[in-house]
Amino acid sequence: MNLISISDLSREEILRLLDSADAFRARRGGHGAPLQGKSLAMIFEKPSTRTRVSLEVAASELGAHPLYLSAGELQLGRGETIADTARVLSRYVAGITARVYSHSTVEQLAAHASVPVINALSDWEHPLQILADLQTIRQRFSRLEGLKLAWIGDGNNVCHSLILAAAILGLEIVVASPPGYQPKPEVLEQARQLGGRPAVVVEPAEAARDADVLVTDTWVSMGDEGEEAERLRVFGRYQINSDLMSLASPCSIALHCLPAHRGQEITDEIMDGPQSAVFDEAENRLHTSKAVMAWLMGQGRED
Ligand code: CP
Ligand code: NVA
């Protein structure tokens, strides 16, 4: 079993992972070490603060040994194939996480590894992030059912995973993105196949109105740096600020996977204000990573 897309998980599996993450949060420092003696390979083609540190700490608190592997320092960077890398790592470790530019890289790793592969962000999805978002939402509202999610900004990798999770869990989601930067049609179609009804609009206010959860992310994702000037121009009004937040439900919260570009997609006032759940969300990356690793890596080899 791998976690390449959030859609690899059923509703029941997501809810079970969230329960497990809640238990890890409640028992931090007091839970056992179910992965004692195992190792986790962590391949990174891109920078990371939260994903790297949360996975590394999660692994060590579960008793496993985490190995940070910068892709450029592996033989992968000198032309060894992804398939051979996956085969070799599988002889050493009990799980592989990978943060990659192209989604096909993590798919190829999964196709050739004999241990679980976990997507730690690709250009298409960020499933680990969305598990932490869901844990945070449930923590704040004590439920997921009946909530309206609003995505404000780029229809990117994080947005894709949120759309798919909303479909799996039966949550309403409205995405506000500028034309040309909306979620990919394939993802919207996949969400509809999963029973979802994702709405895509252009106006941020239309998405935010009566929403319970406002979510945003950078206007310029890793890999999009060449388009920065154009993106800063196009995304100018796709910002979670107090005017936008005032349209949402009175108990609404703001989420951001971080890193934030304060003053661009989110203001200081919201980031540091009472409706912000962004630092709980960051913390929950640790608990949800533990839940995923304990589940996938605790099963032993899958040959
Ligand atoms: N949210 C997230 O994945 O952050 P990092 O890029 O710091 O890992
Ligand atoms: N969409 C962002 C998320 C960073 C955690 C990126 O891909 O750079």
mmCIF file of C-alpha atoms and ligand atoms in Angstrom:
data_model
loop_
_atom_site.group_PDB
_atom_site.id
_atom_site.type_symbol
_atom_site.label_atom_id
_atom_site.label_comp_id
_atom_site.label_asym_id
_atom_site.label_seq_id
_atom_site.Cartn_x
_atom_site.Cartn_y
_atom_site.Cartn_z
ATOM 1 C CA MET A 1 0.000 0.000 0.000
ATOM 2 C CA ASN A 2 1.302 3.440 -0.965
ATOM 3 C CA LEU A 3 0.115 6.996 -0.367
ATOM 4 C CA ILE A 4 0.685 8.737 -3.673
ATOM 5 C CA SER A 5 -2.685 10.473 -3.931
ATOM 6 C CA ILE A 6 -5.145 11.246 -1.148
ATOM 7 C CA SER A 7 -7.548 9.262 -3.350
ATOM 8 C CA ASP A 8 -5.569 6.119 -2.509
ATOM 9 C CA LEU A 9 -7.530 6.275 0.759
ATOM 10 C CA SER A 10 -11.182 5.468 1.350
ATOM 11 C CA ARG A 11 -13.386 7.550 3.630
ATOM 12 C CA GLU A 12 -12.994 4.928 6.361
ATOM 13 C CA GLU A 13 -9.201 4.879 5.987
ATOM 14 C CA ILE A 14 -8.980 8.670 6.217
ATOM 15 C CA LEU A 15 -11.149 8.720 9.342
ATOM 16 C CA ARG A 16 -9.101 5.917 10.892
ATOM 17 C CA LEU A 17 -5.872 7.818 10.178
ATOM 18 C CA LEU A 18 -7.348 10.953 11.768
ATOM 19 C CA ASP A 19 -8.331 8.967 14.875
ATOM 20 C CA SER A 20 -4.830 7.529 15.017
ATOM 21 C CA ALA A 21 -3.291 11.005 14.599
ATOM 22 C CA ASP A 22 -5.502 12.309 17.445
ATOM 23 C CA ALA A 23 -4.264 9.444 19.624
ATOM 24 C CA PHE A 24 -0.631 10.209 18.766
ATOM 25 C CA ARG A 25 -1.247 13.881 19.607
ATOM 26 C CA ALA A 26 -2.838 13.020 22.940
ATOM 27 C CA ARG A 27 -0.092 10.561 23.883
ATOM 28 C CA ARG A 28 3.007 12.394 22.613
ATOM 29 C CA GLY A 29 5.991 11.215 24.616
ATOM 30 C CA GLY A 30 3.974 8.314 26.000
ATOM 31 C CA HIS A 31 3.170 6.201 22.966
ATOM 32 C CA GLY A 32 5.199 3.161 22.024
ATOM 33 C CA ALA A 33 7.774 2.735 19.288
ATOM 34 C CA PRO A 34 6.016 0.431 16.808
ATOM 35 C CA LEU A 35 8.651 0.975 14.105
ATOM 36 C CA GLN A 36 11.627 0.066 16.278
ATOM 37 C CA GLY A 37 14.482 -1.265 14.165
ATOM 38 C CA LYS A 38 13.062 0.012 10.850
ATOM 39 C CA SER A 39 14.385 2.801 8.622
ATOM 40 C CA LEU A 40 12.677 5.447 6.465
ATOM 41 C CA ALA A 41 14.307 6.835 3.293
ATOM 42 C CA MET A 42 13.291 10.455 2.686
ATOM 43 C CA ILE A 43 14.130 11.651 -0.849
ATOM 44 C CA PHE A 44 13.914 15.405 -1.402
ATOM 45 C CA GLU A 45 14.245 17.099 -4.797
ATOM 46 C CA LYS A 46 12.940 20.373 -3.310
ATOM 47 C CA PRO A 47 13.405 22.348 -0.076
ATOM 48 C CA SER A 48 11.230 21.635 2.956
ATOM 49 C CA THR A 49 10.837 22.717 6.562
ATOM 50 C CA ARG A 50 7.626 21.113 7.850
ATOM 51 C CA THR A 51 7.603 17.931 5.789
ATOM 52 C CA ARG A 52 11.227 17.083 6.409
ATOM 53 C CA VAL A 53 11.188 17.869 10.112
ATOM 54 C CA SER A 54 7.788 16.336 10.854
ATOM 55 C CA LEU A 55 8.655 13.107 9.026
ATOM 56 C CA GLU A 56 12.071 12.916 10.631
ATOM 57 C CA VAL A 57 10.742 13.540 14.140
ATOM 58 C CA ALA A 58 7.766 11.228 13.547
ATOM 59 C CA ALA A 59 10.082 8.432 12.445
ATOM 60 C CA SER A 60 12.400 8.821 15.398
ATOM 61 C CA GLU A 61 9.549 9.080 17.930
ATOM 62 C CA LEU A 62 8.107 5.853 16.469
ATOM 63 C CA GLY A 63 11.478 4.176 16.939
ATOM 64 C CA ALA A 64 12.517 4.233 13.257
ATOM 65 C CA HIS A 65 15.685 5.670 11.774
ATOM 66 C CA PRO A 66 15.024 8.433 9.223
ATOM 67 C CA LEU A 67 17.513 9.035 6.385
ATOM 68 C CA TYR A 68 17.371 12.436 4.679
ATOM 69 C CA LEU A 69 18.444 11.928 1.065
ATOM 70 C CA SER A 70 18.878 14.984 -1.096
ATOM 71 C CA ALA A 71 18.089 13.783 -4.626
ATOM 72 C CA GLY A 72 21.103 15.618 -6.035
ATOM 73 C CA GLU A 73 23.438 13.743 -3.729
ATOM 74 C CA LEU A 74 22.050 10.323 -4.645
ATOM 75 C CA GLN A 75 23.264 8.503 -7.752
ATOM 76 C CA LEU A 76 19.772 9.374 -9.008
ATOM 77 C CA GLY A 77 21.238 12.817 -9.684
ATOM 78 C CA ARG A 78 23.877 11.199 -11.938
ATOM 79 C CA GLY A 79 21.433 9.185 -13.989
ATOM 80 C CA GLU A 80 20.686 6.019 -11.980
ATOM 81 C CA THR A 81 17.106 5.188 -12.835
ATOM 82 C CA ILE A 82 14.180 5.824 -10.507
ATOM 83 C CA ALA A 83 13.257 2.131 -10.816
ATOM 84 C CA ASP A 84 16.700 0.908 -9.736
ATOM 85 C CA THR A 85 16.779 3.451 -6.897
ATOM 86 C CA ALA A 86 13.414 2.143 -5.693
ATOM 87 C CA ARG A 87 14.564 -1.487 -5.923
ATOM 88 C CA VAL A 88 17.790 -0.852 -4.030
ATOM 89 C CA LEU A 89 16.263 1.306 -1.280
ATOM 90 C CA SER A 90 13.612 -1.381 -0.748
ATOM 91 C CA ARG A 91 16.388 -3.795 0.286
ATOM 92 C CA TYR A 92 17.381 -1.453 3.142
ATOM 93 C CA VAL A 93 14.365 0.447 4.422
ATOM 94 C CA ALA A 94 10.761 -0.185 5.451
ATOM 95 C CA GLY A 95 9.348 2.913 3.732
ATOM 96 C CA ILE A 96 10.223 5.637 1.228
ATOM 97 C CA THR A 97 8.950 9.202 1.195
ATOM 98 C CA ALA A 98 9.682 11.429 -1.767
ATOM 99 C CA ARG A 99 9.230 15.129 -2.496
ATOM 100 C CA VAL A 100 9.530 15.525 -6.235
ATOM 101 C CA TYR A 101 8.977 17.948 -9.086
ATOM 102 C CA SER A 102 7.124 15.556 -11.357
ATOM 103 C CA HIS A 103 4.302 13.424 -9.989
ATOM 104 C CA SER A 104 5.420 10.625 -12.332
ATOM 105 C CA THR A 105 8.639 10.303 -10.298
ATOM 106 C CA VAL A 106 6.770 9.304 -7.146
ATOM 107 C CA GLU A 107 4.495 7.042 -9.207
ATOM 108 C CA GLN A 108 7.549 5.288 -10.687
ATOM 109 C CA LEU A 109 9.113 4.894 -7.251
ATOM 110 C CA ALA A 110 5.911 3.249 -6.067
ATOM 111 C CA ALA A 111 5.739 1.002 -9.118
ATOM 112 C CA HIS A 112 9.219 -0.406 -8.490
ATOM 113 C CA ALA A 113 9.563 -0.331 -4.691
ATOM 114 C CA SER A 114 8.610 -3.339 -2.603
ATOM 115 C CA VAL A 115 8.049 -1.141 0.468
ATOM 116 C CA PRO A 116 5.368 1.561 0.923
ATOM 117 C CA VAL A 117 6.025 4.859 -0.887
ATOM 118 C CA ILE A 118 4.586 8.090 0.494
ATOM 119 C CA ASN A 119 4.218 11.255 -1.601
ATOM 120 C CA ALA A 120 5.770 14.118 0.372
ATOM 121 C CA LEU A 121 4.585 16.624 -2.296
ATOM 122 C CA SER A 122 4.666 16.515 -6.053
ATOM 123 C CA ASP A 123 3.568 19.053 -8.642
ATOM 124 C CA TRP A 124 0.160 17.293 -8.657
ATOM 125 C CA GLU A 125 -0.715 16.502 -5.016
ATOM 126 C CA HIS A 126 0.266 16.897 -1.354
ATOM 127 C CA PRO A 127 -1.692 14.182 0.488
ATOM 128 C CA LEU A 128 0.206 14.377 3.799
ATOM 129 C CA GLN A 129 -0.697 18.059 4.044
ATOM 130 C CA ILE A 130 -4.381 17.400 3.597
ATOM 131 C CA LEU A 131 -4.471 14.790 6.357
ATOM 132 C CA ALA A 132 -3.068 17.453 8.707
ATOM 133 C CA ASP A 133 -5.617 19.967 7.417
ATOM 134 C CA LEU A 134 -8.451 17.529 8.082
ATOM 135 C CA GLN A 135 -7.158 16.792 11.569
ATOM 136 C CA THR A 136 -7.022 20.534 12.261
ATOM 137 C CA ILE A 137 -10.525 21.136 10.932
ATOM 138 C CA ARG A 138 -11.930 18.288 13.036
ATOM 139 C CA GLN A 139 -10.023 19.562 16.078
ATOM 140 C CA ARG A 140 -11.592 23.031 15.688
ATOM 141 C CA PHE A 141 -15.155 22.028 14.760
ATOM 142 C CA SER A 142 -15.360 18.583 16.441
ATOM 143 C CA ARG A 143 -16.747 17.281 13.139
ATOM 144 C CA LEU A 144 -16.167 17.309 9.416
ATOM 145 C CA GLU A 145 -19.735 16.722 8.262
ATOM 146 C CA GLY A 146 -21.638 19.659 6.853
ATOM 147 C CA LEU A 147 -18.685 22.048 6.633
ATOM 148 C CA LYS A 148 -18.064 24.294 3.638
ATOM 149 C CA LEU A 149 -14.457 24.626 2.480
ATOM 150 C CA ALA A 150 -13.281 27.577 0.392
ATOM 151 C CA TRP A 151 -9.968 27.532 -1.445
ATOM 152 C CA ILE A 152 -8.640 30.965 -2.360
ATOM 153 C CA GLY A 153 -5.825 31.196 -4.920
ATOM 154 C CA ASP A 154 -3.797 28.865 -7.096
ATOM 155 C CA GLY A 155 -5.498 25.618 -8.120
ATOM 156 C CA ASN A 156 -2.275 23.787 -7.315
ATOM 157 C CA ASN A 157 -1.044 20.506 -5.796
ATOM 158 C CA VAL A 158 -2.422 21.240 -2.308
ATOM 159 C CA CYS A 159 -5.734 22.364 -3.798
ATOM 160 C CA HIS A 160 -5.948 19.146 -5.832
ATOM 161 C CA SER A 161 -5.560 16.963 -2.736
ATOM 162 C CA LEU A 162 -8.133 19.060 -0.852
ATOM 163 C CA ILE A 163 -10.658 18.740 -3.698
ATOM 164 C CA LEU A 164 -10.227 14.961 -3.759
ATOM 165 C CA ALA A 165 -10.453 14.671 0.039
ATOM 166 C CA ALA A 166 -13.630 16.767 0.027
ATOM 167 C CA ALA A 167 -15.120 14.419 -2.544
ATOM 168 C CA ILE A 168 -14.173 11.301 -0.562
ATOM 169 C CA LEU A 169 -15.594 12.741 2.667
ATOM 170 C CA GLY A 170 -18.657 14.396 1.139
ATOM 171 C CA LEU A 171 -17.668 17.969 2.043
ATOM 172 C CA GLU A 172 -18.688 21.041 0.076
ATOM 173 C CA ILE A 173 -15.770 22.838 -1.580
ATOM 174 C CA VAL A 174 -15.673 26.000 -3.652
ATOM 175 C CA VAL A 175 -12.388 26.970 -5.302
ATOM 176 C CA ALA A 176 -11.771 30.596 -6.300
ATOM 177 C CA SER A 177 -8.889 30.895 -8.744
ATOM 178 C CA PRO A 178 -8.092 33.214 -11.640
ATOM 179 C CA PRO A 179 -8.712 31.844 -15.133
ATOM 180 C CA GLY A 180 -5.687 29.863 -16.262
ATOM 181 C CA TYR A 181 -4.765 28.889 -12.687
ATOM 182 C CA GLN A 182 -7.760 26.762 -11.811
ATOM 183 C CA PRO A 183 -7.484 23.147 -10.668
ATOM 184 C CA LYS A 184 -6.765 20.701 -13.482
ATOM 185 C CA PRO A 185 -9.896 19.324 -15.230
ATOM 186 C CA GLU A 186 -8.672 15.749 -14.650
ATOM 187 C CA VAL A 187 -8.755 16.319 -10.879
ATOM 188 C CA LEU A 188 -12.222 17.883 -10.999
ATOM 189 C CA GLU A 189 -13.425 14.907 -13.043
ATOM 190 C CA GLN A 190 -11.812 12.459 -10.615
ATOM 191 C CA ALA A 191 -13.546 14.265 -7.740
ATOM 192 C CA ARG A 192 -16.901 13.939 -9.526
ATOM 193 C CA GLN A 193 -16.228 10.223 -10.069
ATOM 194 C CA LEU A 194 -15.676 9.962 -6.310
ATOM 195 C CA GLY A 195 -19.101 11.507 -5.734
ATOM 196 C CA GLY A 196 -17.975 15.086 -5.124
ATOM 197 C CA ARG A 197 -19.390 18.274 -6.598
ATOM 198 C CA PRO A 198 -16.421 20.688 -6.525
ATOM 199 C CA ALA A 199 -17.322 24.216 -7.645
ATOM 200 C CA VAL A 200 -14.802 26.501 -9.325
ATOM 201 C CA VAL A 201 -15.418 30.245 -9.433
ATOM 202 C CA VAL A 202 -13.351 33.307 -10.236
ATOM 203 C CA GLU A 203 -14.415 35.633 -7.410
ATOM 204 C CA PRO A 204 -12.827 35.014 -3.986
ATOM 205 C CA ALA A 205 -15.926 36.497 -2.287
ATOM 206 C CA GLU A 206 -18.164 33.906 -3.914
ATOM 207 C CA ALA A 207 -16.097 31.065 -2.445
ATOM 208 C CA ALA A 208 -15.668 32.691 0.970
ATOM 209 C CA ARG A 209 -19.339 33.511 1.556
ATOM 210 C CA ASP A 210 -20.616 31.433 4.512
ATOM 211 C CA ALA A 211 -17.559 29.166 4.362
ATOM 212 C CA ASP A 212 -16.398 27.452 7.549
ATOM 213 C CA VAL A 213 -12.799 26.969 6.438
ATOM 214 C CA LEU A 214 -10.811 29.325 4.210
ATOM 215 C CA VAL A 215 -7.663 27.759 2.785
ATOM 216 C CA THR A 216 -4.898 29.303 0.741
ATOM 217 C CA ASP A 217 -1.330 28.675 -0.392
ATOM 218 C CA THR A 218 1.486 30.511 -2.091
ATOM 219 C CA TRP A 219 0.838 32.125 -5.471
ATOM 220 C CA VAL A 220 4.221 30.801 -6.656
ATOM 221 C CA SER A 221 4.826 27.130 -5.914
ATOM 222 C CA MET A 222 8.207 25.434 -6.051
ATOM 223 C CA GLY A 223 8.918 24.934 -9.736
ATOM 224 C CA ASP A 224 6.855 27.992 -10.784
ATOM 225 C CA GLU A 225 9.557 30.551 -10.003
ATOM 226 C CA GLY A 226 10.009 31.398 -13.688
ATOM 227 C CA GLU A 227 6.409 32.717 -13.752
ATOM 228 C CA GLU A 228 6.720 34.770 -10.564
ATOM 229 C CA ALA A 229 6.225 38.263 -12.027
ATOM 230 C CA GLU A 230 3.134 37.213 -13.984
ATOM 231 C CA ARG A 231 1.697 35.292 -11.027
ATOM 232 C CA LEU A 232 2.118 38.214 -8.609
ATOM 233 C CA ARG A 233 0.188 40.347 -11.104
ATOM 234 C CA VAL A 234 -2.619 37.817 -11.716
ATOM 235 C CA PHE A 235 -3.158 36.722 -8.091
ATOM 236 C CA GLY A 236 -3.220 40.179 -6.451
ATOM 237 C CA ARG A 237 -6.770 39.967 -5.075
ATOM 238 C CA TYR A 238 -6.680 36.264 -4.127
ATOM 239 C CA GLN A 239 -5.823 37.042 -0.525
ATOM 240 C CA ILE A 240 -7.284 35.892 2.788
ATOM 241 C CA ASN A 241 -7.683 39.171 4.642
ATOM 242 C CA SER A 242 -10.195 40.487 7.152
ATOM 243 C CA ASP A 243 -12.570 41.747 4.451
ATOM 244 C CA LEU A 244 -12.740 38.287 2.879
ATOM 245 C CA MET A 245 -12.916 36.549 6.246
ATOM 246 C CA SER A 246 -15.865 38.767 7.256
ATOM 247 C CA LEU A 247 -17.934 37.089 4.522
ATOM 248 C CA ALA A 248 -17.306 33.640 5.993
ATOM 249 C CA SER A 249 -19.234 32.052 8.849
ATOM 250 C CA PRO A 250 -18.646 33.721 12.250
ATOM 251 C CA CYS A 251 -16.791 30.628 13.563
ATOM 252 C CA SER A 252 -14.680 30.228 10.435
ATOM 253 C CA ILE A 253 -10.981 29.398 10.496
ATOM 254 C CA ALA A 254 -8.111 30.114 8.120
ATOM 255 C CA LEU A 255 -5.653 27.432 7.018
ATOM 256 C CA HIS A 256 -2.382 27.682 5.112
ATOM 257 C CA CYS A 257 0.017 24.782 4.557
ATOM 258 C CA LEU A 258 2.939 27.219 4.936
ATOM 259 C CA PRO A 259 5.391 28.644 4.073
ATOM 260 C CA ALA A 260 3.278 31.819 3.904
ATOM 261 C CA HIS A 261 4.102 34.922 1.928
ATOM 262 C CA ARG A 262 2.652 37.397 4.369
ATOM 263 C CA GLY A 263 1.012 40.309 2.587
ATOM 264 C CA GLN A 264 0.468 38.235 -0.552
ATOM 265 C CA GLU A 265 -1.942 35.286 -0.227
ATOM 266 C CA ILE A 266 -2.633 35.983 3.468
ATOM 267 C CA THR A 267 -2.296 39.035 5.700
ATOM 268 C CA ASP A 268 -0.479 39.258 9.041
ATOM 269 C CA GLU A 269 -3.782 40.157 10.646
ATOM 270 C CA ILE A 270 -5.305 36.794 9.667
ATOM 271 C CA MET A 271 -2.145 34.698 10.157
ATOM 272 C CA ASP A 272 -1.689 36.009 13.685
ATOM 273 C CA GLY A 273 -5.372 36.516 14.525
ATOM 274 C CA PRO A 274 -7.886 34.434 16.454
ATOM 275 C CA GLN A 275 -9.296 32.685 13.379
ATOM 276 C CA SER A 276 -5.902 31.356 12.307
ATOM 277 C CA ALA A 277 -5.303 27.630 12.774
ATOM 278 C CA VAL A 278 -2.111 27.570 10.728
ATOM 279 C CA PHE A 279 0.290 26.644 13.504
ATOM 280 C CA ASP A 280 -1.940 23.840 14.798
ATOM 281 C CA GLU A 281 -2.089 22.727 11.179
ATOM 282 C CA ALA A 282 1.725 22.717 11.011
ATOM 283 C CA GLU A 283 1.918 20.759 14.287
ATOM 284 C CA ASN A 284 -0.596 18.241 12.997
ATOM 285 C CA ARG A 285 1.820 17.334 10.192
ATOM 286 C CA LEU A 286 3.730 15.459 12.904
ATOM 287 C CA HIS A 287 0.762 13.533 14.284
ATOM 288 C CA THR A 288 -0.690 12.635 10.875
ATOM 289 C CA SER A 289 2.745 11.556 9.606
ATOM 290 C CA LYS A 290 3.018 9.213 12.574
ATOM 291 C CA ALA A 291 -0.413 7.787 11.782
ATOM 292 C CA VAL A 292 0.510 7.189 8.136
ATOM 293 C CA MET A 293 3.913 5.681 8.916
ATOM 294 C CA ALA A 294 2.672 3.458 11.740
ATOM 295 C CA TRP A 295 -0.035 2.125 9.420
ATOM 296 C CA LEU A 296 1.965 1.668 6.211
ATOM 297 C CA MET A 297 5.381 0.769 7.604
ATOM 298 C CA GLY A 298 4.068 -1.312 10.459
ATOM 299 C CA GLN A 299 2.758 -3.909 8.017
ATOM 300 C CA GLY A 300 6.105 -5.380 7.015
ATOM 301 C CA ARG A 301 7.312 -5.856 3.465
ATOM 302 C CA GLU A 302 4.858 -6.014 0.594
ATOM 303 C CA ASP A 303 6.561 -8.068 -2.097
HETATM 304 N N1 CP B 1 3.569 22.560 4.108
HETATM 305 C C1 CP B 1 4.748 22.010 3.726
HETATM 306 O O1 CP B 1 4.815 20.968 3.072
HETATM 307 O O2 CP B 1 5.830 22.734 4.123
HETATM 308 P P1 CP B 1 7.348 22.444 3.741
HETATM 309 O O3 CP B 1 7.530 22.840 2.285
HETATM 310 O O4 CP B 1 8.138 23.321 4.659
HETATM 311 O O5 CP B 1 7.629 20.990 3.934
HETATM 312 N N1 NVA B 2 2.079 24.621 -3.379
HETATM 313 C C1 NVA B 2 3.321 24.743 -2.641
HETATM 314 C C2 NVA B 2 3.217 24.016 -1.359
HETATM 315 C C3 NVA B 2 4.422 24.115 -0.471
HETATM 316 C C4 NVA B 2 4.287 23.299 0.779
HETATM 317 C C5 NVA B 2 4.476 24.241 -3.481
HETATM 318 O O1 NVA B 2 4.298 23.222 -4.169
HETATM 319 O O2 NVA B 2 5.535 24.861 -3.461
#
